[in-house]
Coordinates of C-alpha atoms in Angstrom, one line a residue:
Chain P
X110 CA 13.7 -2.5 -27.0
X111 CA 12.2 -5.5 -25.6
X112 CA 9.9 -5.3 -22.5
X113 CA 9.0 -8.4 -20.8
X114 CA 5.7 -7.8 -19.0
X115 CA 5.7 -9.6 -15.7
X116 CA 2.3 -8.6 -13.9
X117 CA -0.8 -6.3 -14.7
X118 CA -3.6 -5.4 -12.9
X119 CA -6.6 -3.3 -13.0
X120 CA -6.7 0.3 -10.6
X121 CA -9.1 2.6 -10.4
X122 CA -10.2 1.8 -13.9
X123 CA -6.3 2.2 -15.8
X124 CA -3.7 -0.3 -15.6
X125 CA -1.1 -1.1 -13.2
X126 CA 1.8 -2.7 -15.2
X127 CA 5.5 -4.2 -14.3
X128 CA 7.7 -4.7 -16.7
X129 CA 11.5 -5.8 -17.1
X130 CA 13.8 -5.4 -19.7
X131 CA 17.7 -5.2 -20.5
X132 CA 18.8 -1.7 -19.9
X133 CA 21.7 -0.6 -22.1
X134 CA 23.1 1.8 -20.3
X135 CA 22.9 0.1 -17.0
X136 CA 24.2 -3.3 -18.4
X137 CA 21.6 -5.3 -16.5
X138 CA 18.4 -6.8 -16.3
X139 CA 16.1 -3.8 -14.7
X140 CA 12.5 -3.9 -13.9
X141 CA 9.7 -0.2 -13.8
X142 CA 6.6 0.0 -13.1
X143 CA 4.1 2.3 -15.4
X144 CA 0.0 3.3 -14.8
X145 CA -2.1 4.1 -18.0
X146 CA -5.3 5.9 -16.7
X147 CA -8.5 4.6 -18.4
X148 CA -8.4 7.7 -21.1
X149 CA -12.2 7.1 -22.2
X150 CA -12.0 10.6 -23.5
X151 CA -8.9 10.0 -25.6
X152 CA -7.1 13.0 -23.9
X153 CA -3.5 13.9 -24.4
X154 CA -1.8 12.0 -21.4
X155 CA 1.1 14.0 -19.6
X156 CA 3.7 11.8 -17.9
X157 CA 4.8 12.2 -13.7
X158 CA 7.9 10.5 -12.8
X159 CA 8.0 9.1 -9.1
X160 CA 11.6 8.5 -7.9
X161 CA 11.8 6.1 -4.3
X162 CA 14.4 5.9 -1.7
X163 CA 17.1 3.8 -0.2
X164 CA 16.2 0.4 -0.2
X165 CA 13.3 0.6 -2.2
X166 CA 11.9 -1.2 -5.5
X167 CA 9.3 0.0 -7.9
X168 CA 7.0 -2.0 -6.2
X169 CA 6.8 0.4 -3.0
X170 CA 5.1 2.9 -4.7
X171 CA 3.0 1.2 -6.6
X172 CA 1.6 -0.8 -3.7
X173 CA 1.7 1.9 -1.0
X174 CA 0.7 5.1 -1.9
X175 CA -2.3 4.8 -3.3
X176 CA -1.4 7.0 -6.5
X177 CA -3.5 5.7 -8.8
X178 CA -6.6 7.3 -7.8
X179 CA -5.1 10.0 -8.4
X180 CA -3.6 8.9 -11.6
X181 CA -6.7 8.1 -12.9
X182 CA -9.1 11.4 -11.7
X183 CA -6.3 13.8 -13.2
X184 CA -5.1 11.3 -16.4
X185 CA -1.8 11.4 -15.7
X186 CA 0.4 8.7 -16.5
X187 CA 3.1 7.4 -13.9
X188 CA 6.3 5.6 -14.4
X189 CA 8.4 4.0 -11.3
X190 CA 12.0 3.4 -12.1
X191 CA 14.0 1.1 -9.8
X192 CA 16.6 2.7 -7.3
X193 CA 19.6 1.4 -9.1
X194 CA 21.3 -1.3 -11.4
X195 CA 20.6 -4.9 -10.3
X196 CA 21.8 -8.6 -10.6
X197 CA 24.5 -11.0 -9.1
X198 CA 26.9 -9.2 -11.4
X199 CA 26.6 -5.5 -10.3
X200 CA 28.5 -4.7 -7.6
X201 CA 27.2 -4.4 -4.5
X202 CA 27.8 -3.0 -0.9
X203 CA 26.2 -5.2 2.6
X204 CA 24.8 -1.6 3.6
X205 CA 21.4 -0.5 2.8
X206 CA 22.6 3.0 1.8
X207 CA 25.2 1.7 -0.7
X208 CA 24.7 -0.2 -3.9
X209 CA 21.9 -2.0 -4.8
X210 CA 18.7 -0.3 -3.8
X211 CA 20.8 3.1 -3.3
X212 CA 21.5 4.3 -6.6
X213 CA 21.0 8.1 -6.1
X214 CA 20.3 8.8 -9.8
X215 CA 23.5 10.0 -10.3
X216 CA 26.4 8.6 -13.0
X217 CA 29.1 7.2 -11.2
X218 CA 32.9 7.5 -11.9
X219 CA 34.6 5.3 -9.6
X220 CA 35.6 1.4 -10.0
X221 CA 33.9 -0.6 -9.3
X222 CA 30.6 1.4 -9.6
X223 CA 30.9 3.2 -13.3
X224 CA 29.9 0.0 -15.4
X225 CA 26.5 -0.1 -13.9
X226 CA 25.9 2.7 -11.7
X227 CA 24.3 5.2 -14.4
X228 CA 20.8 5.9 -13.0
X229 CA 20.8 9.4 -14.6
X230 CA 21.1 8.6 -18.3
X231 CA 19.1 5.6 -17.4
X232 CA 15.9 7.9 -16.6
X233 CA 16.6 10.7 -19.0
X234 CA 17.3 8.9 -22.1
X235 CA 16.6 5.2 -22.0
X236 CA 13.6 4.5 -20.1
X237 CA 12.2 8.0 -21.3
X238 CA 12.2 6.2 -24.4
X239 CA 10.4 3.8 -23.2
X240 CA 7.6 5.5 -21.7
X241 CA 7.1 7.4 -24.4
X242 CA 6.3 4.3 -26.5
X243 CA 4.0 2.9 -23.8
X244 CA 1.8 6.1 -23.5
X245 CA -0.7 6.3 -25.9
X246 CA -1.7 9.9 -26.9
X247 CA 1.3 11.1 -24.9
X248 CA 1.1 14.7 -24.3
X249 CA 5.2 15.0 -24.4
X250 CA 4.4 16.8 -20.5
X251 CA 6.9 15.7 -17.7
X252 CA 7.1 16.3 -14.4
X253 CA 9.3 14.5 -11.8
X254 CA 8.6 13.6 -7.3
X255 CA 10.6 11.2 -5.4
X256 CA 10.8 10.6 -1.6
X257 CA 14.3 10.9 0.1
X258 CA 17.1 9.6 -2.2
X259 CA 14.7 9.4 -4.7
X260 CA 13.8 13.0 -3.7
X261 CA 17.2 14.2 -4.2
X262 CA 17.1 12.5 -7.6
X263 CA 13.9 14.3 -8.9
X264 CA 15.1 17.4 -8.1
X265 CA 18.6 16.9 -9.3
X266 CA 16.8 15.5 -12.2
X267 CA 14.8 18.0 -12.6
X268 CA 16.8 21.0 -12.5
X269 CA 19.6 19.8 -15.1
X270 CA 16.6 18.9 -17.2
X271 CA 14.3 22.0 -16.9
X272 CA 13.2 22.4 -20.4
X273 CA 11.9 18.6 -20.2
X274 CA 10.0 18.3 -16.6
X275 CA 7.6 21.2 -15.6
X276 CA 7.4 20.3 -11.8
X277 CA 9.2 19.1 -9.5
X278 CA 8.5 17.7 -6.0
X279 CA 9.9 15.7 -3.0
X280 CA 8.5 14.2 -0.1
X281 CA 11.6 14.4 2.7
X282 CA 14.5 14.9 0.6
X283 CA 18.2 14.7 1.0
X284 CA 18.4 18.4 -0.1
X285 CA 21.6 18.7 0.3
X286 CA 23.8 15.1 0.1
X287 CA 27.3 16.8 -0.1
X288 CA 26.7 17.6 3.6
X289 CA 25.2 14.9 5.0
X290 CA 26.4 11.0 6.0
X291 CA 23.8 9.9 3.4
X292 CA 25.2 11.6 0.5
X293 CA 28.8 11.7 1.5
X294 CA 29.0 8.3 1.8
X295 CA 27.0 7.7 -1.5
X296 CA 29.3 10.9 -3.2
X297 CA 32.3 9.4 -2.0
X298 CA 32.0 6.0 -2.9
X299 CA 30.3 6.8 -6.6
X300 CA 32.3 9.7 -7.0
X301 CA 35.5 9.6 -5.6
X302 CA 37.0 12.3 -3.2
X303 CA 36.9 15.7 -5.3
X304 CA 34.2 17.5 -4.1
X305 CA 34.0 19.8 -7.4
X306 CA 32.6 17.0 -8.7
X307 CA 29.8 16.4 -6.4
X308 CA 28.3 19.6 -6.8
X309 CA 26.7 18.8 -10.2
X310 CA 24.9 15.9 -8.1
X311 CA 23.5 18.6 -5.4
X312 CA 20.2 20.1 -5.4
X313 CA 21.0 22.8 -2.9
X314 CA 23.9 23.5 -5.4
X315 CA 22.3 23.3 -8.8
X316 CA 19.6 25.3 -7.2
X317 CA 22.0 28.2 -7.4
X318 CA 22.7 28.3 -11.3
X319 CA 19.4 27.0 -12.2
X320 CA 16.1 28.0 -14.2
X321 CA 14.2 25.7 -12.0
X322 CA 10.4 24.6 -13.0
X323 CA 8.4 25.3 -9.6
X324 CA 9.5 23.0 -6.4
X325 CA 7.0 22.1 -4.2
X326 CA 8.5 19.9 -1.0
X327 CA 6.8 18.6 2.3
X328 CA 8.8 17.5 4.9
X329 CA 7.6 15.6 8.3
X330 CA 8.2 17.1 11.6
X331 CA 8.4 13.5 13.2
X332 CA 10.8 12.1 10.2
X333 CA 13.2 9.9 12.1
X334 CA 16.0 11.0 9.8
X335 CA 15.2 14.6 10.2
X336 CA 17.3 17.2 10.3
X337 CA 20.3 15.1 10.1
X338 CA 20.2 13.6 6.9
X339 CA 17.3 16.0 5.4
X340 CA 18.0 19.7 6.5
X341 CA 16.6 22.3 4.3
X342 CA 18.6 25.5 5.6
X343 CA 21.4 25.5 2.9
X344 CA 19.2 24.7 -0.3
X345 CA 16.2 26.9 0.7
X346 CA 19.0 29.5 1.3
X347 CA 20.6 28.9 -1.9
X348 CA 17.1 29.4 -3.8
X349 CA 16.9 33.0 -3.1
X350 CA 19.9 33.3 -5.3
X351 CA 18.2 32.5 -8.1
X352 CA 14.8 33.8 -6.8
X353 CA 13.6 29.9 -7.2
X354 CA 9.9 29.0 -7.1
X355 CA 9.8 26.4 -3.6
X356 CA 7.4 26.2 -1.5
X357 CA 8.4 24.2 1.7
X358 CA 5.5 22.8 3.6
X359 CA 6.3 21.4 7.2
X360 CA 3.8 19.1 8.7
X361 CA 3.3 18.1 12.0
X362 CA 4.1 14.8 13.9
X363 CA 4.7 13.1 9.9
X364 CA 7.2 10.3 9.5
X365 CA 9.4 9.4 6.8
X366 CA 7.2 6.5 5.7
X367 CA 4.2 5.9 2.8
X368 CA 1.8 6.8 5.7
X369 CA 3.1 9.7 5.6
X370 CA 3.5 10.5 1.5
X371 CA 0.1 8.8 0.7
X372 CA -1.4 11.0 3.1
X373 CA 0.0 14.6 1.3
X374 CA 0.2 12.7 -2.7
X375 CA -2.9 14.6 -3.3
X376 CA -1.5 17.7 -2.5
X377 CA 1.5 16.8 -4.8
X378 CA -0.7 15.8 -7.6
X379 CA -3.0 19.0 -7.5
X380 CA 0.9 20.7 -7.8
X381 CA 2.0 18.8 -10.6
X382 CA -1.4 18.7 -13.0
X383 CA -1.2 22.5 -12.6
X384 CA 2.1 23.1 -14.1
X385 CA 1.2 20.2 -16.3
X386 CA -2.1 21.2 -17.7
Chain S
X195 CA -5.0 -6.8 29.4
X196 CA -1.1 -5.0 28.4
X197 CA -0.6 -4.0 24.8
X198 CA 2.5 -3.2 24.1
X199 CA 2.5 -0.6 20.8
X200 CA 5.1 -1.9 18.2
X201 CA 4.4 1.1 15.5
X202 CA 2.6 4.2 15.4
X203 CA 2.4 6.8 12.3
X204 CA 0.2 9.6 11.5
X205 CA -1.6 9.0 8.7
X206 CA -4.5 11.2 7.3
X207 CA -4.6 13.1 10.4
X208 CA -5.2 10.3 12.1
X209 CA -2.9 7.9 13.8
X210 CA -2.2 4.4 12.4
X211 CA -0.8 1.9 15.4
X212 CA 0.2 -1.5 15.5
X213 CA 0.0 -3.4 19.1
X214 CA 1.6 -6.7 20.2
X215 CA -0.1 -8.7 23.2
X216 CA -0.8 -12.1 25.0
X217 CA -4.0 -13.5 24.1
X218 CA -5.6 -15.3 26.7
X219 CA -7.9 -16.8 24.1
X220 CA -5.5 -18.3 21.5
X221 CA -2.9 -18.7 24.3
X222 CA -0.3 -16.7 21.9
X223 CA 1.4 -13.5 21.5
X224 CA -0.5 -11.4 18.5
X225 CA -0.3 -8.2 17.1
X226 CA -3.4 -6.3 15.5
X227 CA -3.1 -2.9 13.9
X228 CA -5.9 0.3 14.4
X229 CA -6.9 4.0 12.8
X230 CA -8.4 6.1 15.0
X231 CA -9.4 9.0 12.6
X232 CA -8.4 12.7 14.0
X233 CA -11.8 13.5 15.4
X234 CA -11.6 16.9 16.4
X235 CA -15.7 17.6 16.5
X236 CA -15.3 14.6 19.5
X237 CA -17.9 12.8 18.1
X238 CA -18.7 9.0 18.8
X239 CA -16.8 7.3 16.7
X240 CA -18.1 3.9 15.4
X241 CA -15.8 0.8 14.6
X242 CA -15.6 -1.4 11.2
X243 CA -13.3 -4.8 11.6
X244 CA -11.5 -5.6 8.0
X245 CA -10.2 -9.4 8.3
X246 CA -7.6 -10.2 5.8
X247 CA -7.0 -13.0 3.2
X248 CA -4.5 -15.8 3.3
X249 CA -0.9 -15.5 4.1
X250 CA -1.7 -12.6 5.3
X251 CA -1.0 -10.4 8.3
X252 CA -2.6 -7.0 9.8
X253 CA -0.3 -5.2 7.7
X254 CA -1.6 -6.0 4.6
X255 CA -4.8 -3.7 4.5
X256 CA -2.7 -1.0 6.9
X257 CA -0.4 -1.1 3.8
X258 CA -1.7 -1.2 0.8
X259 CA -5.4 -0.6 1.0
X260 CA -5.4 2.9 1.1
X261 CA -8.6 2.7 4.0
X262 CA -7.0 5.9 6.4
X263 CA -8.2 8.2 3.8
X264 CA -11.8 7.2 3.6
X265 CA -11.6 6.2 7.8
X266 CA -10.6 9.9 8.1
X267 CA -13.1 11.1 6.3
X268 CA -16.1 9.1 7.6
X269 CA -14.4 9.2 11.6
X270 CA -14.4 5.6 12.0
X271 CA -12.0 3.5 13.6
X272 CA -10.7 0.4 11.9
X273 CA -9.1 -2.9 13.3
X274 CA -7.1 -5.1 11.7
X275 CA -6.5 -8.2 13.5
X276 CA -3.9 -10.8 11.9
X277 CA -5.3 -14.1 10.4
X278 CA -4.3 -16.8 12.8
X279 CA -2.5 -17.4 15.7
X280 CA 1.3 -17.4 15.9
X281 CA 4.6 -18.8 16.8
X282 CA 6.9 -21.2 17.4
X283 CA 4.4 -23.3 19.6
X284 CA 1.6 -23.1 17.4
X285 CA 0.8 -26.0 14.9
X286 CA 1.6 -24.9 11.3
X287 CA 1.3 -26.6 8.1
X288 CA 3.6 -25.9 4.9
X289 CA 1.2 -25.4 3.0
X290 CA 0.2 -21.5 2.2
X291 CA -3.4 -22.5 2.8
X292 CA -3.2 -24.6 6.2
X293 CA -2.4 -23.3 9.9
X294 CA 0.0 -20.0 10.4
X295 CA -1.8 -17.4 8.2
X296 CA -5.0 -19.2 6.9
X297 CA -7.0 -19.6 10.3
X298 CA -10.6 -19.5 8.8
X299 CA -12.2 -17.7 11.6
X300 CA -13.4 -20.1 13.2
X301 CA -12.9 -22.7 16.4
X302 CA -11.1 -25.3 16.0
X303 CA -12.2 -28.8 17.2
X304 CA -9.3 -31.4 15.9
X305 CA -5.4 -31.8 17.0
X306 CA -2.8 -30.6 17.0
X307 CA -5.2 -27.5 16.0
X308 CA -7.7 -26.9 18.9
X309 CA -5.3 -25.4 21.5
X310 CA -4.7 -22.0 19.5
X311 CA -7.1 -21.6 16.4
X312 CA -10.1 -20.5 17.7
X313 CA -10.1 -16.9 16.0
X314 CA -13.7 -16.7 16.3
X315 CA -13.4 -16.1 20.1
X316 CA -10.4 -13.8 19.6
X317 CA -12.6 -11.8 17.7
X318 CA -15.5 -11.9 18.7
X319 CA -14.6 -11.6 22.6
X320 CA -11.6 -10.4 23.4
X321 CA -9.9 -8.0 20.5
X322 CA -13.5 -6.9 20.5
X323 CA -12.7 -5.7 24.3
X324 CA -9.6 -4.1 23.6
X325 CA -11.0 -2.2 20.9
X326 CA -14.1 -0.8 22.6
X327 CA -11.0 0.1 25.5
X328 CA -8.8 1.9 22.9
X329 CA -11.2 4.2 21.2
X330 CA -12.2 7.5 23.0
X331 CA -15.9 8.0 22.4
X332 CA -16.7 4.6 21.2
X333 CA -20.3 4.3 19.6
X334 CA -20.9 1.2 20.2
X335 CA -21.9 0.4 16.5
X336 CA -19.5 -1.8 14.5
X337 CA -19.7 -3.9 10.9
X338 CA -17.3 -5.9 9.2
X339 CA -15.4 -6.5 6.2
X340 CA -12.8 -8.5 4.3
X341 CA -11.1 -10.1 1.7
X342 CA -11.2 -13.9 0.4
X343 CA -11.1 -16.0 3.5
X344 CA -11.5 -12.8 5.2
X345 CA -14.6 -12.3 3.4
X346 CA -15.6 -15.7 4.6
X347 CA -14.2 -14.7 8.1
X348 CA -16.9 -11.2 7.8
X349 CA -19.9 -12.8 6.6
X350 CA -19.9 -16.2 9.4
X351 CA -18.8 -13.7 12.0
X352 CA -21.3 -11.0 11.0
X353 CA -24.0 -13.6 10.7
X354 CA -23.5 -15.5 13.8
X355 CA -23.6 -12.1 15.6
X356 CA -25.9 -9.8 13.8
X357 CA -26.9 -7.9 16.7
X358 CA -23.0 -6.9 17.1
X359 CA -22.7 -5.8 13.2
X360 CA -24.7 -3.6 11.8
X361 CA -23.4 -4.3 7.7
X362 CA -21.2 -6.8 6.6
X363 CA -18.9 -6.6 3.0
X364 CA -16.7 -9.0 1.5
X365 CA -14.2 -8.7 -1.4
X366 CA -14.1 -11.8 -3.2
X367 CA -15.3 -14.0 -0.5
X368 CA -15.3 -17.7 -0.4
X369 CA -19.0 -18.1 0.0
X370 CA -19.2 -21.8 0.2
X371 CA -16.0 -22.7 2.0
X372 CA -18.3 -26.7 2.5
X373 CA -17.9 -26.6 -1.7
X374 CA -14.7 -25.6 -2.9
X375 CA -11.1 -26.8 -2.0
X376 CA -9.8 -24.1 0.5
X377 CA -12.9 -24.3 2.4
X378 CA -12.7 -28.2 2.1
X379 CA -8.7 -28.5 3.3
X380 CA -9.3 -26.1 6.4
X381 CA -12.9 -27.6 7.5
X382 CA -11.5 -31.7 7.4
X383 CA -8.5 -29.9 9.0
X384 CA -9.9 -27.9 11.8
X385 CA -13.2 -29.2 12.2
X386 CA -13.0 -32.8 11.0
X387 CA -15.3 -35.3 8.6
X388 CA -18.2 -34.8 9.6
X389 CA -19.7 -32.5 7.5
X390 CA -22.8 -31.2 10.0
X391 CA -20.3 -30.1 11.9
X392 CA -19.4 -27.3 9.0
X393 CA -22.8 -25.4 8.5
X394 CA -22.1 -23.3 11.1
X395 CA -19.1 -21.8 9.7
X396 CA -20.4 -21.7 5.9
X397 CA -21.9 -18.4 4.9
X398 CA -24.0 -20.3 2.6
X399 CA -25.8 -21.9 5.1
X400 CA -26.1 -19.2 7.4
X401 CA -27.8 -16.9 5.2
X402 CA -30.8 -19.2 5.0
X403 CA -31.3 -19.3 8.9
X404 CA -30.2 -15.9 9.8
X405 CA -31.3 -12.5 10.2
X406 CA -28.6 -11.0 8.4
X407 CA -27.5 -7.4 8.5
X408 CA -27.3 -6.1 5.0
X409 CA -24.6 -7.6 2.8
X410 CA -22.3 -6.2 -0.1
X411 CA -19.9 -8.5 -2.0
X412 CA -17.9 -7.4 -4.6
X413 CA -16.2 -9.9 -7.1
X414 CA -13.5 -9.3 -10.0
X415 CA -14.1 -11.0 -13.3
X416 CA -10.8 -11.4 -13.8
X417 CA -9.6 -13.2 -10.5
X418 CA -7.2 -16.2 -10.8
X419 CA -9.6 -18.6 -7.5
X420 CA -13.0 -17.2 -9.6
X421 CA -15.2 -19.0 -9.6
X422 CA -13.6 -22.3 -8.4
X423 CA -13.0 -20.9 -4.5
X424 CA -14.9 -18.1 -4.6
X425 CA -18.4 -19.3 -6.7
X426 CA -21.4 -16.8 -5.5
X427 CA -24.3 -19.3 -7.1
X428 CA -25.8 -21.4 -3.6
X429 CA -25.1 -18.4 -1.7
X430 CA -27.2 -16.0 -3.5
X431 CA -29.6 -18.5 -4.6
X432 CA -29.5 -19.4 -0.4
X433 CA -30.4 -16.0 0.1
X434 CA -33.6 -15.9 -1.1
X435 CA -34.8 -18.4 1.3
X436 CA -34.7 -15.2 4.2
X437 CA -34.6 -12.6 1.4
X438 CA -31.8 -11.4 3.1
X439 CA -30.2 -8.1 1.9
X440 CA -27.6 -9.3 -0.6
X441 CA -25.7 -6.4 -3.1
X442 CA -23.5 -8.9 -5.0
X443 CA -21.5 -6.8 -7.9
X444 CA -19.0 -8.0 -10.4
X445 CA -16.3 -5.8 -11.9
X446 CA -15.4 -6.0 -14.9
X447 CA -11.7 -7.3 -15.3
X448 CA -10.3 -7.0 -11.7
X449 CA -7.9 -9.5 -10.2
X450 CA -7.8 -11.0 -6.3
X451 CA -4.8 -8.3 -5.0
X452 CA -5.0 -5.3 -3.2
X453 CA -5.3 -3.3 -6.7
X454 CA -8.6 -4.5 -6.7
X455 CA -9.5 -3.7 -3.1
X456 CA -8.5 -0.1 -3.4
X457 CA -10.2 0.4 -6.0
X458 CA -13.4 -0.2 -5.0
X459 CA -12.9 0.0 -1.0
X460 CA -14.7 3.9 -1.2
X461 CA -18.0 2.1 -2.4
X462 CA -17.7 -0.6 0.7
X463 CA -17.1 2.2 3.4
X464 CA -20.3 4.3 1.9
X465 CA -22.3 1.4 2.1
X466 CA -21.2 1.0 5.8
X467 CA -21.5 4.2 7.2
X468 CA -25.0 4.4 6.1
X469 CA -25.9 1.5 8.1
X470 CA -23.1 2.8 11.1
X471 CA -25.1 6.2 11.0

């Protein structure tokens, strides 16, 4: 692999790093963002993966939330993939909840999405490559958090790959897509009509069959795209099936923006070093 | 006066609004953004102003700073006015460092710039006004902070009113705006050639006439404008002359972004609140 790094800055005493490369699997140019905590005690470094939502780069994160502090006082490393393929050549939708910058971490089988829309072997294979190589003293720990799409991808993420991430959690998640316009549209489009095969692709699905690592998911009662897009009933539902470790935390008057996730990250990280440590 | 509120999230428990108005000073429409923290033990709140850098608006610090944590938990409001005045009408220069977004802090005297830049009076008059009006149990105490020309805009506006603030902190401030060439392109801009005219809006010469309120800078080593806009050696040697209470600290490989201001913004809101207590 060849990473091209493109800026680098000093946080909370680690290192704040954006890099690009050429992504085999997507066929495209792609660009992440990683944090290193300091590590002045040489500690084995456990690695959180922070999935964003529509519209979103892997600068929003990184920029917004404030993570790092936390990053650093827990030594945690944290990657930030892109929402989806990217470039002139990719194909591409004029809506914000389609194409570029709405990826939904899934692997698409419809033309013309299939050549480049692969977000899910993207994160699980090549750029966990990648991180891997980046982290020195890597503990091999994973866990996986998104917001929204990105929510729905950490947990879709993180239930087919249970023996890899310990915790998962999501700030406002589309919980269950194949019901709502969000994922129907995103389903239909990158997946075609049949809706046996979108269920491989749904949290409130998978959360049925599933060994799941422990959920943890906070949801704002002043979310603008709440309950419509975001609705909990059918996956929290669905997790007594299994007898699924979730806690759902509503809180108050919270939006759907960073306001709102830097605010409860803390709360997040304190989840995730647990099952981490 | 009629605010009209263009945003408002929750956001540490407190509530993070942005406001739009005319001002009668910079004869413009403006928007500014404030935290009021949660204060549920109605206490008196007191006030800290953060002025921003250039090309910058409100939102930067409301963004990316990470302040509503540390506001929360010290029950301090914060406003965030933008960096110049604005619009269509307004004069403006290409350049990134000249007119919209770079408006020094001060009060204009040239054309086409004296009609609107006079962000000192803004300020130091009437956003001071609207403040005091929007925060329940107001204080009365304030300080001030900011960031590059911000950090310019705190210590002039701190100094010329040190009975107003009781502390003023910079992040890699321009210290000697009469010296280095962003201070030099606005002052012959806004002010003119004659060079008396500048003293009063050069921190380094205001520090040896003024009882100042203490003072804590904090500079990155590693910042792309250090030393050549942002060189600390008149001010601190200017200092002495009033033995003014100057904390000046370097860090160790930190850059000019906002990376840099989160990182050590916890050590600039201790030092304020002990003088705000």
């Amino acid at each position: 692999m060849t990473l091209k790094l493109i800026e680098q800055h000093f946080s909370f005493d680690g290192v704040q790093s954006k890099y690009s490369h050429y992504s085999e699997v997507l066929q495209c140019d792609m660009t992440f963002s990683i944090y290193l905590p300091s590590n002045q005690e040489k500690k084995e470094i456990p690695l959180i993966w922070w999935l964003s939502g529509l519209t979103c780069t892997d600068d929003n994160f990184s920029q917004k939330s404030g993570f790092q502090r936390l990053a650093e006082k827990h030594q945690v490393a944290v990657i930030i993939p892109d929402t989806s393929p990217r470039g002139e050549n990719v194909a591409d939708d004029a809506a914000y909840d389609l194409g570029q910058g709405a990826g939904f971490y899934l692997t698409a089988t419809q033309e013309p999405w299939a050549k480049h829309y692969n977000m899910y072997a993207y994160i699980t294979d090549e750029l966990s490559r990648i991180a891997a190589a980046l982290i020195p003293n890597f503990s091999g720990k994973e866990s996986i958090m998104g917001h929204s799409m990105g929510g729905h991808g950490a947990l879709v993420i993180g239930m087919k790959n249970a023996a890899k991430f310990k915790a998962i959690s999501a700030f406002s998640p589309i919980l269950s897509p194949s019901q709502v316009p969000w994922g129907i549209k995103a389903f239909t489009t990158y997946l075609g009509e049949d809706k046996a095969s979108w269920k491989e692709w749904d949290a409130s699905e998978l959360i049925k069959t599933t060994d799941a690592p422990p959920i943890l998911i906070t949801q704002g009662t002043g979310d603008q795209f709440y309950p419509e897009q975001l609705d909990e009933t059918t996956f929290l539902e669905n997790a007594k099936v299994t007898d699924a470790k979730v806690t759902y935390k509503k809180v108050k008057g919270y939006d759907h923006s960073y306001f709102f996730i830097s605010t409860f990250l803390e709360d997040h990280f304190d989840f995730h070093i647990e099952q981490l440590s």
